[in-house]
Short mmCIF file of C-alpha atoms and ligand atoms in Angstrom, two decimals:
data_model
loop_
_atom_site.label_atom_id
_atom_site.label_comp_id
_atom_site.label_asym_id
_atom_site.label_seq_id
_atom_site.Cartn_x
_atom_site.Cartn_y
_atom_site.Cartn_z
CA MET A 321 0.04 0.55 -0.05
CA THR A 322 1.19 3.52 -0.69
CA PRO A 323 1.45 5.92 1.92
CA PRO A 324 -0.82 9.38 1.23
CA PRO A 325 0.48 12.24 0.43
CA GLY A 326 3.06 13.46 3.70
CA ALA A 327 2.84 10.85 5.21
CA PRO A 328 6.11 10.02 5.94
CA ASP A 329 6.89 6.92 3.70
CA LEU A 330 7.97 4.07 7.20
CA ALA A 331 7.61 0.84 4.74
CA ALA A 332 10.38 2.67 2.23
CA LEU A 333 13.10 2.58 5.20
CA ARG A 334 12.76 -1.14 5.37
CA PRO A 335 12.46 -2.96 8.62
CA ARG A 336 13.44 -5.34 9.80
CA LEU A 337 10.39 -6.91 10.87
CA PRO A 338 9.97 -9.45 12.62
CA SER A 339 12.83 -9.37 13.98
CA PRO A 340 15.28 -12.29 13.97
CA LEU A 341 14.48 -15.19 17.06
CA THR A 342 18.39 -17.03 17.04
CA ALA A 343 18.59 -20.18 19.42
CA VAL A 344 22.05 -19.83 21.43
CA GLU A 345 24.02 -22.28 23.11
CA ASP A 346 24.65 -20.77 27.00
CA GLU A 347 26.22 -23.33 29.17
CA ARG A 348 25.14 -20.86 32.57
CA PHE A 349 21.49 -21.54 30.54
CA ALA A 350 22.27 -24.95 29.59
CA ARG A 351 23.16 -26.16 32.55
CA HIS A 352 19.89 -25.59 33.87
CA GLY A 353 17.61 -26.86 31.27
CA VAL A 354 17.21 -23.73 30.25
CA ARG A 355 16.55 -22.69 26.51
CA LEU A 356 18.45 -19.44 25.60
CA LEU A 357 16.41 -17.84 22.43
CA LEU A 358 17.71 -14.26 21.40
CA LYS A 359 14.93 -11.38 20.36
CA ARG A 360 17.93 -10.03 17.89
CA ASP A 361 15.40 -6.16 17.85
CA ASP A 362 18.61 -4.49 17.87
CA LEU A 363 18.43 -5.72 13.70
CA ILE A 364 15.14 -3.97 12.70
CA HIS A 365 16.64 -0.98 11.50
CA PRO A 366 20.50 1.01 11.36
CA GLU A 367 19.21 3.82 12.69
CA LEU A 368 15.93 3.10 14.60
CA PRO A 369 16.83 0.05 16.62
CA GLY A 370 14.81 -1.62 19.17
CA ASN A 371 11.71 -0.99 20.86
CA LYS A 372 12.80 2.96 19.19
CA TRP A 373 11.23 1.87 15.97
CA ARG A 374 8.28 0.24 17.78
CA LYS A 375 6.93 3.52 19.43
CA LEU A 376 7.73 5.65 17.00
CA ALA A 377 6.94 4.09 14.45
CA PRO A 378 2.36 5.14 14.98
CA ASN A 379 3.49 8.17 16.84
CA LEU A 380 4.98 9.06 12.71
CA ARG A 381 2.25 7.51 11.68
CA ALA A 382 0.01 9.22 13.52
CA ALA A 383 2.19 13.08 13.34
CA ALA A 384 1.29 12.76 9.39
CA GLU A 385 -1.99 11.53 9.56
CA ALA A 386 -3.08 14.10 12.14
CA GLY A 387 -0.67 17.32 9.00
CA ARG A 388 2.06 17.70 11.61
CA HIS A 389 5.66 17.95 10.54
CA THR A 390 7.69 18.67 13.61
CA LEU A 391 7.99 16.22 16.14
CA LEU A 392 8.77 17.28 19.67
CA THR A 393 10.36 15.07 22.71
CA PHE A 394 11.84 15.23 25.54
CA GLY A 395 15.40 13.22 26.82
CA GLY A 396 18.67 13.23 28.80
CA ALA A 397 22.11 14.73 27.19
CA TYR A 398 22.32 10.91 26.33
CA SER A 399 19.04 9.79 25.38
CA ASN A 400 18.48 6.73 22.36
CA HIS A 401 15.53 8.94 21.81
CA LEU A 402 16.23 11.05 21.37
CA ARG A 403 19.17 10.08 18.37
CA ALA A 404 15.82 7.91 17.17
CA THR A 405 13.96 10.85 16.55
CA ALA A 406 16.46 12.53 15.12
CA ALA A 407 17.76 9.99 12.92
CA ALA A 408 13.59 8.95 11.84
CA GLY A 409 13.23 13.01 11.05
CA ARG A 410 15.98 12.54 8.87
CA LEU A 411 15.08 9.80 6.91
CA LEU A 412 11.86 10.75 6.73
CA GLY A 413 11.71 14.58 6.23
CA LEU A 414 10.16 15.81 9.34
CA ALA A 415 11.53 18.46 11.61
CA THR A 416 12.33 17.47 14.79
CA VAL A 417 12.41 19.53 18.10
CA GLY A 418 14.62 17.80 21.63
CA VAL A 419 13.82 19.76 24.15
CA VAL A 420 17.21 17.93 26.66
CA ARG A 421 16.97 18.40 30.77
CA GLY A 422 20.28 20.77 31.78
CA GLN A 423 20.26 24.89 30.53
CA GLU A 424 23.47 24.28 31.33
CA LEU A 425 24.39 21.81 28.53
CA ALA A 426 23.76 25.03 26.24
CA ASP A 427 27.37 26.29 26.80
CA ARG A 428 29.67 23.49 26.13
CA PRO A 429 29.94 21.82 23.28
CA LEU A 430 28.07 19.31 22.51
CA ASN A 431 28.97 15.33 23.39
CA PRO A 432 28.86 13.09 20.22
CA SER A 433 24.90 11.12 20.94
CA LEU A 434 23.48 15.48 21.43
CA ALA A 435 26.01 16.20 18.35
CA ARG A 436 24.38 13.48 16.40
CA CYS A 437 20.95 15.11 16.93
CA SER A 438 21.76 17.76 15.39
CA ALA A 439 23.42 16.34 12.50
CA ASP A 440 20.51 14.92 12.22
CA GLY A 441 18.81 18.51 12.01
CA MET A 442 17.40 17.63 15.65
CA ARG A 443 16.41 21.49 17.23
CA LEU A 444 18.11 21.20 20.88
CA LEU A 445 16.25 23.55 23.44
CA PHE A 446 18.43 22.97 26.56
CA THR A 447 15.94 23.60 29.45
CA ASP A 448 16.54 23.96 33.78
CA ARG A 449 15.84 21.26 35.64
CA ALA A 450 12.73 22.34 37.77
CA THR A 451 11.00 22.98 34.59
CA TYR A 452 12.58 20.19 32.23
CA ARG A 453 10.62 17.85 35.60
CA ARG A 454 7.24 19.97 34.73
CA LYS A 455 7.54 18.86 30.82
CA THR A 456 3.94 17.40 30.71
CA GLU A 457 2.62 20.34 32.43
CA PRO A 458 -0.24 21.83 29.78
CA ALA A 459 1.13 25.15 30.48
CA VAL A 460 5.34 24.32 30.39
CA LEU A 461 4.38 22.57 26.70
CA SER A 462 3.27 25.78 26.20
CA THR A 463 6.07 27.87 27.21
CA LEU A 464 8.07 26.01 24.99
CA LEU A 465 6.33 26.30 22.00
CA THR A 466 6.22 29.31 21.96
CA GLU A 467 9.14 30.35 22.93
CA ALA A 468 10.48 27.87 19.66
CA ALA A 469 7.84 29.96 17.99
CA LEU A 470 6.03 26.45 16.67
CA ARG A 471 2.24 26.01 16.50
CA PRO A 472 1.14 24.09 18.71
CA GLU A 473 -1.97 22.62 15.25
CA ASP A 474 2.09 21.90 13.47
CA VAL A 475 3.25 19.73 16.66
CA HIS A 476 2.75 16.20 17.69
CA VAL A 477 4.34 15.96 21.39
CA VAL A 478 6.31 12.57 22.16
CA PRO A 479 7.02 12.34 25.48
CA GLU A 480 10.06 11.34 27.17
CA GLY A 481 11.26 7.74 26.38
CA GLY A 482 8.42 7.74 23.58
CA SER A 483 6.11 6.13 25.73
CA ASN A 484 3.17 6.60 25.12
CA ALA A 485 -0.32 5.00 24.48
CA LEU A 486 0.27 4.56 20.48
CA ALA A 487 3.55 3.06 21.74
CA ALA A 488 2.80 0.38 23.74
CA HIS A 489 0.93 -0.24 21.08
CA GLY A 490 3.95 -0.52 19.03
CA CYS A 491 5.26 -2.65 21.04
CA ALA A 492 2.50 -4.72 21.24
CA ALA A 493 3.45 -6.58 18.00
CA LEU A 494 7.41 -8.18 19.56
CA GLY A 495 5.12 -10.19 22.19
CA GLU A 496 2.66 -11.04 19.07
CA GLU A 497 5.80 -12.07 17.47
CA LEU A 498 7.01 -14.47 20.46
CA ARG A 499 3.50 -16.47 21.22
CA GLY A 500 4.54 -19.84 21.47
CA THR A 501 8.13 -18.97 21.38
CA ALA A 502 8.70 -19.42 25.04
CA ASP A 503 7.88 -19.29 27.94
CA VAL A 504 9.24 -15.77 29.97
CA VAL A 505 10.65 -12.91 28.06
CA ALA A 506 12.91 -10.65 29.33
CA VAL A 507 13.12 -7.35 28.19
CA ALA A 508 15.42 -4.32 30.35
CA CYS A 509 12.74 -1.42 31.22
CA GLY A 510 13.18 2.76 31.06
CA THR A 511 10.77 4.29 31.17
CA GLY A 512 8.46 0.56 30.74
CA GLY A 513 6.97 1.78 27.92
CA THR A 514 8.53 -1.26 26.02
CA LEU A 515 7.18 -4.41 28.88
CA ALA A 516 4.12 -1.97 28.37
CA GLY A 517 3.16 -3.22 25.55
CA LEU A 518 5.17 -6.53 24.84
CA ALA A 519 3.57 -8.51 27.73
CA ALA A 520 0.42 -7.27 26.37
CA GLY A 521 1.03 -8.85 22.88
CA LEU A 522 1.69 -12.63 24.61
CA GLY A 523 -0.22 -15.21 24.01
CA PRO A 524 -1.47 -17.17 27.27
CA GLY A 525 0.89 -18.35 29.87
CA GLN A 526 3.92 -16.77 28.60
CA ARG A 527 5.10 -13.87 30.49
CA ALA A 528 7.59 -10.76 30.81
CA LEU A 529 10.12 -10.40 33.08
CA GLY A 530 11.13 -6.08 33.00
CA PHE A 531 15.39 -5.44 35.25
CA PRO A 532 14.20 -1.95 35.47
CA VAL A 533 18.06 -0.21 34.98
CA VAL A 534 17.16 3.08 37.66
CA GLY A 535 15.81 2.39 41.32
CA GLY A 536 12.64 3.92 42.36
CA ASP A 537 9.38 2.40 43.02
CA PHE A 538 7.74 4.64 40.68
CA LEU A 539 8.49 2.26 37.19
CA GLU A 540 5.06 -0.52 37.63
CA GLY A 541 2.51 2.74 38.14
CA GLU A 542 3.40 3.77 35.40
CA ILE A 543 3.51 0.73 32.83
CA ARG A 544 -0.40 0.17 34.39
CA HIS A 545 -0.64 3.23 33.52
CA LEU A 546 0.07 2.92 29.90
CA GLN A 547 -1.47 0.02 29.54
CA ARG A 548 -4.49 1.61 31.03
CA ALA A 549 -3.90 4.27 28.61
CA ALA A 550 -3.17 1.50 25.62
CA PHE A 551 -5.62 -1.39 26.73
CA GLY A 552 -8.12 -0.22 28.60
CA ALA A 553 -6.88 -1.99 30.97
CA PRO A 554 -3.74 -3.01 32.90
CA THR A 555 -3.22 -6.59 30.77
CA GLY A 556 -0.77 -8.92 30.62
CA ASP A 557 1.54 -11.26 32.62
CA TRP A 558 4.45 -9.49 33.81
CA HIS A 559 6.67 -8.55 36.76
CA LEU A 560 9.37 -6.53 37.91
CA ASP A 561 13.11 -7.82 39.74
CA GLY A 562 14.80 -4.24 39.84
CA ARG A 563 18.03 -6.36 41.26
CA PHE A 564 19.96 -5.19 38.81
CA THR A 565 19.98 -1.67 38.56
CA PHE A 566 24.17 -1.40 39.01
CA GLY A 567 23.19 1.64 41.07
CA GLY A 568 21.09 3.90 38.56
CA TYR A 569 21.06 4.82 34.74
CA ALA A 570 24.35 4.94 33.12
CA ARG A 571 25.89 3.46 35.70
CA THR A 572 28.08 0.32 35.31
CA THR A 573 30.59 -1.88 37.70
CA PRO A 574 33.72 -3.80 36.21
CA ALA A 575 31.33 -6.95 36.70
CA LEU A 576 29.27 -5.79 34.91
CA ASP A 577 31.84 -4.42 31.53
CA THR A 578 32.94 -7.53 31.53
CA PHE A 579 30.24 -9.75 31.68
CA ALA A 580 28.81 -7.68 28.37
CA GLU A 581 32.57 -8.34 26.61
CA ASP A 582 32.22 -11.72 27.22
CA PHE A 583 28.47 -12.20 26.46
CA GLY A 584 28.79 -10.02 23.14
CA ALA A 585 32.14 -12.42 22.42
CA ARG A 586 30.11 -15.58 22.14
CA HIS A 587 27.84 -14.94 20.78
CA GLY A 588 28.70 -12.87 18.40
CA LEU A 589 26.56 -9.65 19.25
CA PRO A 590 27.37 -6.03 20.32
CA VAL A 591 25.43 -5.63 23.68
CA GLU A 592 24.45 -2.26 23.97
CA ARG A 593 25.65 -1.34 28.30
CA LEU A 594 22.99 0.95 30.16
CA TYR A 595 20.28 -1.57 29.02
CA VAL A 596 20.35 -4.20 27.28
CA ALA A 597 23.49 -5.43 29.47
CA LYS A 598 21.53 -4.94 32.47
CA MET A 599 18.70 -7.37 31.77
CA LEU A 600 21.53 -10.24 29.83
CA TYR A 601 23.66 -10.02 33.33
CA GLY A 602 20.03 -10.54 35.47
CA LEU A 603 18.41 -13.10 33.07
CA THR A 604 22.06 -14.74 33.42
CA ALA A 605 22.31 -14.41 37.36
CA LEU A 606 18.09 -15.57 38.42
CA THR A 607 19.12 -18.81 35.89
CA GLU A 608 22.15 -19.72 37.89
CA GLU A 609 19.91 -19.25 41.79
CA GLY A 610 17.19 -21.97 39.95
CA ALA A 611 14.15 -19.26 39.28
CA PHE A 612 13.46 -21.07 36.40
CA PRO A 613 11.99 -24.48 36.30
CA GLU A 614 13.88 -26.98 33.93
CA GLY A 615 12.65 -27.17 30.47
CA THR A 616 12.01 -23.37 30.29
CA THR A 617 12.67 -21.65 27.44
CA VAL A 618 13.68 -18.05 28.18
CA ALA A 619 13.89 -15.01 25.30
CA ALA A 620 15.88 -11.99 25.78
CA VAL A 621 14.77 -9.13 23.56
CA ILE A 622 17.65 -7.25 22.00
CA THR A 623 16.26 -4.47 22.64
CA GLY A 624 18.66 -1.55 21.07
CA ALA A 625 22.63 -1.49 19.82
CA PRO A 626 25.58 -0.04 20.71
C1 PLP B 1286 15.40 3.28 24.70
C2 PLP B 1286 15.88 1.88 25.61
C3 PLP B 1286 15.08 1.26 26.72
C4 PLP B 1286 13.76 1.32 27.10
O1 PLP B 1286 12.22 1.32 27.19
P1 PLP B 1286 11.44 1.49 27.87
O2 PLP B 1286 10.18 1.55 26.82
O3 PLP B 1286 10.86 3.35 27.75
O4 PLP B 1286 11.74 0.84 29.16
C5 PLP B 1286 15.64 0.17 26.69
N1 PLP B 1286 16.30 -1.37 25.81
C6 PLP B 1286 17.15 -0.53 25.23
C7 PLP B 1286 18.47 -0.69 23.71
C8 PLP B 1286 16.45 0.95 25.15
O5 PLP B 1286 17.57 2.30 23.70
#
């Protein structure tokens, strides 16, 4: 089907969907009678990998249908979501605006992540942390739009991390692709949007296991809230294991680095460090603790690339 005039032609970007699912040999799992599969969402698209494609695609379609040609979104200085949004803008000919947490960043050279956003044509608006915290308030958003000389009717606003109801629907397709393939599906969680959709898309008897990369109890409520917005009610069989944050967002330890290097070398894939490494570490630890009965098949979602 050709898209209506003015709509971004997502199919022209040739996403690799459904993403590949591969069985790997890993004695740390085999020893416990657990089969390990890798769901290679990192291979969906080189510039819009993993859950970023799944969450952005329905937003890009909705923006086009509403005739909104500017995408505005939010993120920290190293946000994968900002980078993916900027790339989508360049590839599809949409204007993008990134509201970045931290006024002080405006006076420094751009870090490599923000430099990439900027090179892709994203306009960066640096915002002080107090304002950034209040970014979902209509008055704050309206001031941002005015300062950027944007008309609200031209702008499709995507929340931080890209997680809204549309995004959750996009991630439900991930669950649907995994129906009948695994008993447990493991995924790393930032905002929880991916888990919210994944859990809704899985089939009966399958459960989703989320590994938050930051501490705090906000995430369960967020996921339920997103599921209510997207699907009408909390849905699916899912839970979180918060033991593997390694000190918080973008934090790491020598043990985590060693694990990630080794996992990548064993199985021939680049292990993304902010999210994927923590999920794989947690999943391996749980398996070694005997958390999964013999005969369990576990699928680990590789949500992104380094
Ligand atoms: C953004 C990101 C996540 C977090 O996804 P949420 O939907 O915010 O929970 C996980 N993994 C990778 C690789 C990411 O880039």
